[in-house]
Short mmCIF file of C-alpha atoms and ligand atoms in Angstrom, two decimals:
data_model
loop_
_atom_site.label_atom_id
_atom_site.label_comp_id
_atom_site.label_asym_id
_atom_site.label_seq_id
_atom_site.Cartn_x
_atom_site.Cartn_y
_atom_site.Cartn_z
CA UNK A 1 -20.89 29.25 4.19
CA UNK A 2 -22.47 27.14 1.60
CA UNK A 3 -20.96 24.97 -1.11
CA UNK A 4 -22.20 22.35 -3.65
CA UNK A 5 -19.51 19.94 -2.23
CA UNK A 6 -17.62 19.78 0.82
CA UNK A 7 -14.48 17.20 0.52
CA UNK A 8 -12.89 16.21 3.75
CA UNK A 9 -9.31 15.46 3.53
CA UNK A 10 -6.80 17.19 1.17
CA UNK A 11 -4.55 14.23 0.22
CA UNK A 12 -4.32 12.44 -3.01
CA UNK A 13 -7.84 11.44 -3.49
CA UNK A 14 -9.53 14.56 -1.93
CA UNK A 15 -7.38 17.02 -4.15
CA UNK A 16 -7.97 14.93 -7.32
CA UNK A 17 -11.86 14.82 -6.53
CA UNK A 18 -11.79 18.73 -5.61
CA UNK A 19 -10.02 19.69 -8.64
CA UNK A 20 -12.24 17.58 -11.13
CA UNK A 21 -15.59 18.75 -9.57
CA UNK A 22 -14.30 22.34 -9.22
CA UNK A 23 -13.53 22.36 -12.88
CA UNK A 24 -16.82 21.08 -13.79
CA UNK A 25 -18.50 24.13 -12.16
CA UNK A 26 -19.19 22.96 -8.67
CA UNK A 27 -18.42 25.21 -5.64
CA UNK A 28 -16.28 22.99 -3.71
CA UNK A 29 -14.49 23.53 -0.45
CA UNK A 30 -11.68 21.27 0.57
CA UNK A 31 -10.95 20.83 4.36
CA UNK A 32 -7.98 19.33 6.08
CA UNK A 33 -6.84 19.33 9.60
CA UNK A 34 -3.09 19.19 8.91
CA UNK A 35 -1.02 22.25 8.91
CA UNK A 36 1.07 20.95 5.99
CA UNK A 37 -0.41 19.93 2.73
CA UNK A 38 -0.50 16.21 1.61
CA UNK A 39 2.29 14.84 3.88
CA UNK A 40 1.90 11.38 2.55
CA UNK A 41 2.38 12.40 -1.02
CA UNK A 42 5.48 14.42 0.06
CA UNK A 43 7.24 11.23 1.88
CA UNK A 44 5.82 8.74 -0.61
CA UNK A 45 8.53 6.99 -2.87
CA UNK A 46 11.38 8.10 -0.73
CA UNK A 47 10.54 11.72 -1.52
CA UNK A 48 10.06 11.13 -5.28
CA UNK A 49 6.62 9.76 -5.26
CA UNK A 50 5.87 6.69 -6.93
CA UNK A 51 2.79 8.32 -8.41
CA UNK A 52 1.41 5.40 -10.70
CA UNK A 53 2.34 2.19 -12.29
CA UNK A 54 2.27 1.63 -15.95
CA UNK A 55 -0.36 -1.23 -15.43
CA UNK A 56 -2.72 -1.32 -12.63
CA UNK A 57 -4.80 -4.59 -12.98
CA UNK A 58 -7.72 -5.10 -10.68
CA UNK A 59 -5.99 -8.27 -9.52
CA UNK A 60 -3.14 -5.83 -8.04
CA UNK A 61 -5.95 -4.74 -5.37
CA UNK A 62 -7.17 -6.57 -2.30
CA UNK A 63 -10.72 -5.98 -1.42
CA UNK A 64 -13.64 -8.13 0.12
CA UNK A 65 -15.43 -7.24 -3.03
CA UNK A 66 -12.61 -7.61 -5.70
CA UNK A 67 -14.65 -6.53 -8.77
CA UNK A 68 -15.52 -3.13 -7.24
CA UNK A 69 -12.29 -1.34 -8.32
CA UNK A 70 -12.60 -2.23 -11.89
CA UNK A 71 -14.77 0.46 -12.99
CA UNK A 72 -13.04 3.45 -11.51
CA UNK A 73 -9.63 2.23 -12.51
CA UNK A 74 -10.75 1.73 -16.00
CA UNK A 75 -12.31 5.14 -16.29
CA UNK A 76 -9.25 6.89 -14.93
CA UNK A 77 -6.05 5.09 -16.11
CA UNK A 78 -2.30 5.52 -15.37
CA UNK A 79 -2.16 7.09 -18.82
CA UNK A 80 -4.58 9.79 -17.78
CA UNK A 81 -2.53 10.72 -14.79
CA UNK A 82 0.58 10.64 -16.75
CA UNK A 83 -1.05 13.04 -19.26
CA UNK A 84 -1.61 15.51 -16.16
CA UNK A 85 1.83 14.90 -15.13
CA UNK A 86 3.13 15.82 -18.79
CA UNK A 87 0.85 18.93 -19.10
CA UNK A 88 2.47 20.20 -15.94
CA UNK A 89 5.91 19.45 -17.40
CA UNK A 90 6.91 17.29 -14.44
CA UNK A 91 10.15 15.01 -15.30
CA UNK A 92 9.39 11.37 -14.26
CA UNK A 93 11.17 8.13 -14.82
CA UNK A 94 10.22 4.49 -14.81
CA UNK A 95 11.77 2.08 -12.28
CA UNK A 96 11.54 -1.62 -12.39
CA UNK A 97 8.00 -3.37 -12.75
CA UNK A 98 6.44 -0.21 -14.36
CA UNK A 99 6.72 2.17 -11.35
CA UNK A 100 6.70 5.83 -12.41
CA UNK A 101 8.49 8.13 -10.09
CA UNK A 102 9.14 11.96 -10.16
CA UNK A 103 12.83 12.75 -11.29
CA UNK A 104 13.11 15.53 -8.53
CA UNK A 105 10.84 15.71 -5.71
CA UNK A 106 7.12 14.58 -4.84
CA UNK A 107 6.56 18.41 -4.20
CA UNK A 108 5.90 18.60 -8.10
CA UNK A 109 2.84 16.42 -7.76
CA UNK A 110 1.52 18.45 -4.71
CA UNK A 111 1.94 21.70 -6.63
CA UNK A 112 0.27 20.23 -9.69
CA UNK A 113 -2.86 19.05 -7.77
CA UNK A 114 -2.95 22.25 -5.83
CA UNK A 115 -2.77 24.21 -9.17
CA UNK A 116 -5.63 21.87 -10.63
CA UNK A 117 -7.75 22.77 -7.50
CA UNK A 118 -6.96 26.47 -8.16
CA UNK A 119 -8.19 26.09 -11.71
CA UNK A 120 -11.46 24.67 -10.35
CA UNK A 121 -11.72 27.61 -7.93
CA UNK A 122 -11.84 25.36 -5.00
CA UNK A 123 -11.83 27.13 -1.64
CA UNK A 124 -9.56 25.86 1.11
CA UNK A 125 -10.13 25.48 4.87
CA UNK A 126 -6.65 24.32 6.33
CA UNK A 127 -5.80 23.66 9.03
CA UNK A 128 -9.44 22.95 10.12
CA UNK A 129 -10.92 20.16 12.08
CA UNK A 130 -14.21 18.69 11.24
CA UNK A 131 -15.99 17.90 14.70
CA UNK A 132 -19.28 16.60 13.42
CA UNK A 133 -21.15 15.75 10.23
CA UNK A 134 -24.90 16.21 10.33
CA UNK A 135 -27.76 16.26 7.77
CA UNK A 136 -29.98 19.31 7.20
CA UNK A 137 -32.92 19.03 4.90
CA UNK A 138 -31.21 17.54 1.78
CA UNK A 139 -27.89 18.46 2.62
CA UNK A 140 -25.22 18.47 5.32
CA UNK A 141 -23.86 20.85 7.93
CA UNK A 142 -20.24 20.22 9.01
CA UNK A 143 -19.18 21.71 12.25
CA UNK A 144 -15.67 22.71 12.04
CA UNK A 145 -13.05 24.70 14.00
CA UNK A 146 -13.50 27.35 11.41
CA UNK A 147 -17.29 27.48 12.01
CA UNK A 148 -20.33 25.70 10.34
CA UNK A 149 -19.85 24.78 6.65
CA UNK A 150 -23.07 23.75 4.81
CA UNK A 151 -22.92 21.65 1.57
CA UNK A 152 -25.33 19.55 -0.52
CA UNK A 153 -22.73 16.78 -0.87
CA UNK A 154 -19.90 15.38 1.44
CA UNK A 155 -16.87 13.64 0.27
CA UNK A 156 -14.94 11.65 2.75
CA UNK A 157 -11.25 11.35 1.80
CA UNK A 158 -9.56 11.15 5.11
CA UNK A 159 -7.40 8.43 4.15
CA UNK A 160 -6.37 5.29 6.29
CA UNK A 161 -4.64 4.95 9.43
CA UNK A 162 -1.17 4.53 8.58
CA UNK A 163 1.33 6.80 10.18
CA UNK A 164 -0.68 8.39 12.74
CA UNK A 165 2.50 10.68 13.62
CA UNK A 166 1.49 12.67 10.25
CA UNK A 167 -2.05 13.08 11.11
CA UNK A 168 -3.69 9.97 9.99
CA UNK A 169 -6.97 9.21 11.44
CA UNK A 170 -9.96 6.81 11.60
CA UNK A 171 -12.37 9.59 10.81
CA UNK A 172 -13.59 8.21 7.69
CA UNK A 173 -14.59 4.97 9.41
CA UNK A 174 -16.29 6.67 12.43
CA UNK A 175 -18.43 8.69 9.91
CA UNK A 176 -19.21 5.60 7.73
CA UNK A 177 -20.34 3.94 11.10
CA UNK A 178 -22.38 7.05 11.99
CA UNK A 179 -24.41 6.84 8.92
CA UNK A 180 -24.85 2.95 9.10
CA UNK A 181 -22.25 1.68 6.61
CA UNK A 182 -20.57 -1.55 7.08
CA UNK A 183 -16.76 -1.66 7.59
CA UNK A 184 -14.35 -4.29 6.62
CA UNK A 185 -11.85 -4.74 9.50
CA UNK A 186 -9.03 -2.44 9.11
CA UNK A 187 -5.44 -3.73 9.58
CA UNK A 188 -2.03 -2.24 8.83
CA UNK A 189 -0.72 -3.43 5.48
CA UNK A 190 2.47 -3.06 3.32
CA UNK A 191 4.25 -3.32 6.75
CA UNK A 192 7.12 -5.31 8.31
CA UNK A 193 6.42 -8.47 10.05
CA UNK A 194 7.64 -9.25 13.36
CA UNK A 195 8.47 -12.13 15.52
CA UNK A 196 8.89 -13.11 19.07
CA UNK A 197 12.09 -11.61 20.60
CA UNK A 198 13.17 -15.09 21.71
CA UNK A 199 12.40 -16.79 18.37
CA UNK A 200 14.17 -14.04 16.50
CA UNK A 201 17.26 -13.87 18.83
CA UNK A 202 19.44 -15.78 16.31
CA UNK A 203 18.17 -14.08 13.06
CA UNK A 204 18.59 -10.69 14.25
CA UNK A 205 22.43 -11.13 13.82
CA UNK A 206 21.67 -11.19 10.08
CA UNK A 207 20.08 -7.66 10.30
CA UNK A 208 20.86 -5.98 6.98
CA UNK A 209 21.05 -9.25 4.85
CA UNK A 210 19.07 -8.73 1.67
CA UNK A 211 18.10 -11.25 -1.05
CA UNK A 212 15.58 -11.72 -3.80
CA UNK A 213 13.06 -14.47 -2.55
CA UNK A 214 9.83 -16.03 -3.66
CA UNK A 215 7.26 -15.28 -0.89
CA UNK A 216 3.82 -16.79 -0.26
CA UNK A 217 0.81 -16.88 2.14
CA UNK A 218 -2.76 -17.93 2.31
CA UNK A 219 -4.87 -20.25 0.22
CA UNK A 220 -7.39 -20.12 -2.79
CA UNK A 221 -8.62 -16.83 -3.70
CA UNK A 222 -7.03 -14.97 -0.67
CA UNK A 223 -3.58 -16.36 -1.34
CA UNK A 224 -0.70 -13.95 -2.36
CA UNK A 225 2.52 -14.63 -3.95
CA UNK A 226 5.63 -12.31 -5.02
CA UNK A 227 9.14 -12.38 -5.99
CA UNK A 228 10.79 -9.44 -4.56
CA UNK A 229 13.71 -8.48 -2.23
CA UNK A 230 13.62 -9.50 1.51
CA UNK A 231 15.27 -7.64 4.17
CA UNK A 232 16.29 -9.16 7.70
CA UNK A 233 16.02 -6.70 10.38
CA UNK A 234 16.44 -6.67 14.15
CA UNK A 235 12.78 -7.38 14.77
CA UNK A 236 11.93 -9.41 11.84
CA UNK A 237 11.49 -9.29 8.09
CA UNK A 238 10.96 -6.30 5.88
CA UNK A 239 11.77 -5.23 2.32
CA UNK A 240 9.37 -5.29 -0.67
CA UNK A 241 8.72 -8.76 -0.41
CA UNK A 242 7.41 -8.85 3.00
CA UNK A 243 5.60 -5.42 2.51
CA UNK A 244 3.68 -6.99 -0.30
CA UNK A 245 2.84 -10.35 1.52
CA UNK A 246 1.89 -8.58 4.64
CA UNK A 247 -1.02 -7.35 2.98
CA UNK A 248 -2.26 -10.98 2.50
CA UNK A 249 -1.11 -12.20 5.81
CA UNK A 250 -3.50 -13.15 8.45
CA UNK A 251 -2.39 -13.46 12.12
CA UNK A 252 -1.43 -17.06 12.99
CA UNK A 253 -0.74 -18.18 9.45
CA UNK A 254 2.74 -19.00 8.22
CA UNK A 255 4.55 -17.44 5.50
CA UNK A 256 6.58 -19.67 2.95
CA UNK A 257 9.94 -18.26 1.68
CA UNK A 258 12.07 -19.92 -1.16
CA UNK A 259 15.45 -18.30 -0.49
CA UNK A 260 16.77 -19.25 -3.96
CA UNK A 261 13.91 -18.56 -6.50
CA UNK A 262 14.54 -20.15 -9.92
CA UNK A 263 17.36 -22.34 -8.63
CA UNK A 264 16.85 -26.14 -7.86
CA UNK A 265 19.25 -25.75 -4.69
CA UNK A 266 19.01 -29.62 -4.00
CA UNK A 267 20.13 -30.62 -7.50
CA UNK A 268 22.85 -27.93 -7.67
CA UNK A 269 24.29 -29.12 -4.11
CA UNK A 270 24.34 -32.63 -5.23
CA UNK A 271 25.82 -31.83 -8.77
CA UNK A 272 28.59 -29.85 -7.14
CA UNK A 273 29.61 -32.86 -4.99
CA UNK A 274 31.69 -35.19 -7.44
CA UNK A 275 35.37 -34.71 -6.86
CA UNK A 276 34.76 -31.63 -4.72
CA UNK A 277 37.09 -30.74 -1.78
CA UNK A 278 35.09 -27.83 -0.86
CA UNK A 279 33.50 -27.06 2.44
CA UNK A 280 29.64 -26.96 2.09
CA UNK A 281 29.88 -23.24 3.74
CA UNK A 282 31.81 -22.19 0.53
CA UNK A 283 29.43 -23.83 -2.08
CA UNK A 284 26.38 -22.42 -0.27
CA UNK A 285 27.89 -19.14 -0.04
CA UNK A 286 28.28 -19.20 -3.90
CA UNK A 287 24.42 -19.41 -4.02
CA UNK A 288 23.22 -17.24 -1.29
CA UNK A 289 24.36 -14.24 0.94
CA UNK A 290 27.44 -15.44 2.95
CA UNK A 291 26.02 -14.55 6.38
CA UNK A 292 22.64 -16.17 5.63
CA UNK A 293 24.40 -19.46 4.37
CA UNK A 294 26.53 -19.53 7.66
CA UNK A 295 23.86 -19.00 9.79
CA UNK A 296 21.65 -21.64 7.95
CA UNK A 297 24.37 -24.37 8.22
CA UNK A 298 25.19 -23.66 11.88
CA UNK A 299 21.55 -23.97 12.63
CA UNK A 300 21.50 -27.35 10.86
CA UNK A 301 24.78 -28.37 12.52
CA UNK A 302 26.45 -28.71 9.05
CA UNK A 303 28.96 -25.78 9.41
CA UNK A 304 32.46 -26.80 8.43
CA UNK A 305 31.52 -29.96 6.58
CA UNK A 306 33.15 -31.13 3.58
CA UNK A 307 30.72 -31.41 0.70
CA UNK A 308 32.02 -34.76 -0.16
CA UNK A 309 31.25 -36.08 3.22
CA UNK A 310 27.50 -35.45 3.02
CA UNK A 311 25.18 -37.96 1.62
CA UNK A 312 22.76 -36.79 -1.21
CA UNK A 313 19.80 -37.26 0.95
CA UNK A 314 21.40 -34.70 3.49
CA UNK A 315 22.22 -32.42 0.44
CA UNK A 316 18.60 -32.52 -0.91
CA UNK A 317 17.14 -31.88 2.52
CA UNK A 318 19.26 -28.93 2.98
CA UNK A 319 18.20 -27.69 -0.45
CA UNK A 320 14.57 -28.18 0.22
CA UNK A 321 14.91 -26.59 3.75
CA UNK A 322 16.15 -23.28 2.22
CA UNK A 323 13.40 -23.25 -0.64
CA UNK A 324 10.32 -24.08 1.68
CA UNK A 325 11.19 -22.02 4.85
CA UNK A 326 8.02 -21.76 6.69
CA UNK A 327 7.72 -19.36 9.55
CA UNK A 328 4.61 -17.86 11.57
CA UNK A 329 5.09 -13.99 12.25
CA UNK A 330 3.76 -12.87 15.72
CA UNK A 331 2.63 -9.71 14.26
CA UNK A 332 3.39 -6.50 12.35
CA UNK A 333 5.07 -3.39 13.05
CA UNK A 334 1.78 -1.70 13.15
CA UNK A 335 0.28 1.42 11.76
CA UNK A 336 3.34 3.59 12.63
CA UNK A 337 5.33 1.69 10.04
CA UNK A 338 2.55 0.58 7.72
CA UNK A 339 2.35 2.35 4.23
CA UNK A 340 -1.33 1.76 4.03
CA UNK A 341 -4.49 0.56 5.80
CA UNK A 342 -6.27 -2.60 4.56
CA UNK A 343 -9.97 -2.82 4.95
CA UNK A 344 -12.15 0.14 5.50
CA UNK A 345 -15.59 1.09 4.13
CA UNK A 346 -17.19 -1.93 2.73
CA UNK A 347 -17.32 -1.44 -1.21
CA UNK A 348 -20.73 -2.99 -1.22
CA UNK A 349 -22.14 0.02 0.47
CA UNK A 350 -20.95 2.21 -2.34
CA UNK A 351 -21.90 2.80 -6.08
CA UNK A 352 -18.99 2.02 -8.18
CA UNK A 353 -19.83 4.74 -10.67
CA UNK A 354 -19.56 7.63 -8.23
CA UNK A 355 -18.45 6.37 -4.96
CA UNK A 356 -21.72 7.43 -3.41
CA UNK A 357 -23.17 5.64 -0.33
CA UNK A 358 -26.06 3.46 -1.24
CA UNK A 359 -27.99 4.01 2.02
CA UNK A 360 -27.07 7.61 2.50
CA UNK A 361 -27.43 9.82 -0.51
CA UNK A 362 -25.07 12.86 -1.07
CA UNK A 363 -22.29 11.11 1.14
CA UNK A 364 -19.24 9.66 -0.88
CA UNK A 365 -16.15 7.88 0.26
CA UNK A 366 -13.01 7.80 -1.88
CA UNK A 367 -9.30 6.63 -1.59
CA UNK A 368 -7.68 4.78 1.17
CA UNK A 369 -10.62 5.10 3.48
CA UNK A 370 -12.24 2.51 1.25
CA UNK A 371 -11.77 -1.28 1.19
CA UNK A 372 -9.46 -1.26 -1.77
CA UNK A 373 -5.82 -1.79 -1.08
CA UNK A 374 -3.13 -1.79 -3.75
CA UNK A 375 0.30 -3.53 -4.10
CA UNK A 376 3.38 -1.72 -3.40
CA UNK A 377 4.48 0.06 -6.70
CA UNK A 378 2.33 3.17 -7.33
CA UNK A 379 -0.90 1.07 -7.20
CA UNK A 380 -2.45 3.00 -4.11
CA UNK A 381 -2.09 6.42 -5.46
CA UNK A 382 -3.61 5.16 -8.82
CA UNK A 383 -6.65 4.20 -6.74
CA UNK A 384 -6.65 7.62 -5.03
CA UNK A 385 -6.73 9.32 -8.37
CA UNK A 386 -9.19 6.96 -10.03
CA UNK A 387 -11.62 6.85 -7.14
CA UNK A 388 -11.17 10.61 -6.71
CA UNK A 389 -11.93 11.46 -10.30
CA UNK A 390 -14.73 8.91 -10.72
CA UNK A 391 -16.42 10.78 -7.76
CA UNK A 392 -15.56 14.23 -8.96
CA UNK A 393 -16.93 13.63 -12.48
CA UNK A 394 -20.24 12.66 -10.95
CA UNK A 395 -20.63 15.70 -8.49
C1 FAD B 401 5.49 6.22 3.99
C2 FAD B 401 4.70 6.08 2.75
C3 FAD B 401 4.98 5.89 1.37
C4 FAD B 401 4.19 5.62 0.33
N1 FAD B 401 4.52 5.47 -0.91
C5 FAD B 401 3.68 5.52 -1.71
C6 FAD B 401 4.06 5.40 -3.18
O1 FAD B 401 5.31 5.76 -3.36
N2 FAD B 401 3.10 5.20 -4.14
C7 FAD B 401 1.86 4.90 -3.85
O2 FAD B 401 1.16 4.47 -4.70
N3 FAD B 401 1.25 4.95 -2.47
C8 FAD B 401 2.30 5.16 -1.49
N4 FAD B 401 1.81 5.19 -0.27
C9 FAD B 401 0.47 5.16 0.07
C10 FAD B 401 -0.27 6.48 -0.25
O3 FAD B 401 0.37 7.60 0.13
C11 FAD B 401 -1.73 6.43 0.07
O4 FAD B 401 -2.48 5.28 -0.29
C12 FAD B 401 -2.47 7.58 -0.44
O5 FAD B 401 -1.95 8.94 -0.02
C13 FAD B 401 -3.90 7.59 -0.05
O6 FAD B 401 -4.64 8.78 -0.56
P1 FAD B 401 -5.88 9.33 0.31
O7 FAD B 401 -6.27 10.70 -0.30
O8 FAD B 401 -6.86 8.39 0.43
O9 FAD B 401 -5.29 9.51 1.88
P2 FAD B 401 -4.19 10.74 2.29
O10 FAD B 401 -3.18 11.00 1.20
O11 FAD B 401 -3.39 9.98 3.33
O12 FAD B 401 -5.14 11.86 2.78
C14 FAD B 401 -5.90 12.07 3.77
C15 FAD B 401 -5.97 13.44 4.09
O13 FAD B 401 -7.02 13.41 5.17
C16 FAD B 401 -6.40 14.32 6.19
N5 FAD B 401 -7.23 13.89 7.35
C17 FAD B 401 -7.28 12.73 8.01
N6 FAD B 401 -8.20 12.94 9.13
C18 FAD B 401 -8.80 14.08 9.11
C19 FAD B 401 -9.72 14.63 9.80
N7 FAD B 401 -10.24 13.93 10.81
N8 FAD B 401 -10.22 15.76 9.47
C20 FAD B 401 -9.63 16.49 8.41
N9 FAD B 401 -8.65 16.06 7.57
C21 FAD B 401 -8.16 14.75 7.82
C22 FAD B 401 -5.00 14.08 6.42
O14 FAD B 401 -4.39 15.17 6.98
C23 FAD B 401 -4.70 14.01 4.80
O15 FAD B 401 -4.27 15.10 4.29
C24 FAD B 401 2.95 5.72 0.74
C25 FAD B 401 2.23 5.75 2.10
C26 FAD B 401 3.27 5.98 3.07
C27 FAD B 401 2.74 6.05 4.56
#
């Protein structure tokens, strides 16, 4: 069983890499321990796979080495992937903020990648688990549940640790450590944020409330800021705003939420006062979801008060409190609920032309195993396609 290339992990990055290398004439074997192909593609985008974004600028990616992703992303662009999608006659549409989805089902993307692998004559070993990887002469031997597999080069595309219930593992990180590569501490990302049960007791009654907010955390180069929808849940906060900011959040740090972005609430409340006979509850419910407005006023002891009876100072303080809500999450909902893993193989260990280890020739890392994490909105798949293609073209 001897191949030019063994790709471990038949997910988004692994299939792209295997297809590209196979179509360049390499003898490729693609190995995955799962019994169902590409589960993460299947469940992505609510079953419709948000397969890329119109624009994938490098600043939409987090990494300890932010420049690294530039080269792969520039060499395989969203337009390149879209051309592939068109060639396979997959119907797609654009949702907000440049997010591109399949019209029907993410199965179409899986079938497309499978067909591309077939066009490259890729051999499959699945389900097949890799027990060990060792060097032999100038190549590698993989001890697998289907027996030993020999290959001149090994590509690690085993993804991140998000959703372990679907077979996600830390295999890529363990292998990187085995060969002496540094790791940037992995953490769940694109994940709901949670709060202490006692601290959240009052808020959990607002479960289901959703609204657009500005959300921010961090300082300087590592700061994140988004305008997206927030969702209150029984355990904490979720929705796109919170998933996005979770990738930037560090334990112990506060997040800042503006519950009425683009509106000067203090000014709006003061302006509404002259001649008003309304209660503050009614006025605020015109600016925010009713349940949220009621909860906030009750917490501040203002429920039921007439607007006219409140001083400008109190109204301004109320407006400011809603636009600079600062709270410290106790944690995240963890890998079981995360969409991706942040951190991974330190990109300073890899060559950005081909994703090859600088210290271990013939060993490559691609996709989510690598310390490049995209925003929500198709950016993570684009990284998987781009890093997979960069590697496949060099094999
Ligand atoms: C619920 C959910 C929804 C998502 N939606 C989107 C979206 O719409 N758009 C977007 O851009 N991103 C989305 N993502 C993120 C995206 O799925 C990942 O970033 C992407 O799949 C990473 O590609 P990958 O090839 O690196 O890893 P994966 O696609 O996870 O593939 C890794 C493969 O390696 C295999 N593997 C793991 N360990 C081993 C081992 N020890 N031996 C053999 N095989 C192994 C796994 O079985 C898997 O097939 C979503 C993620 C989740 C969890």
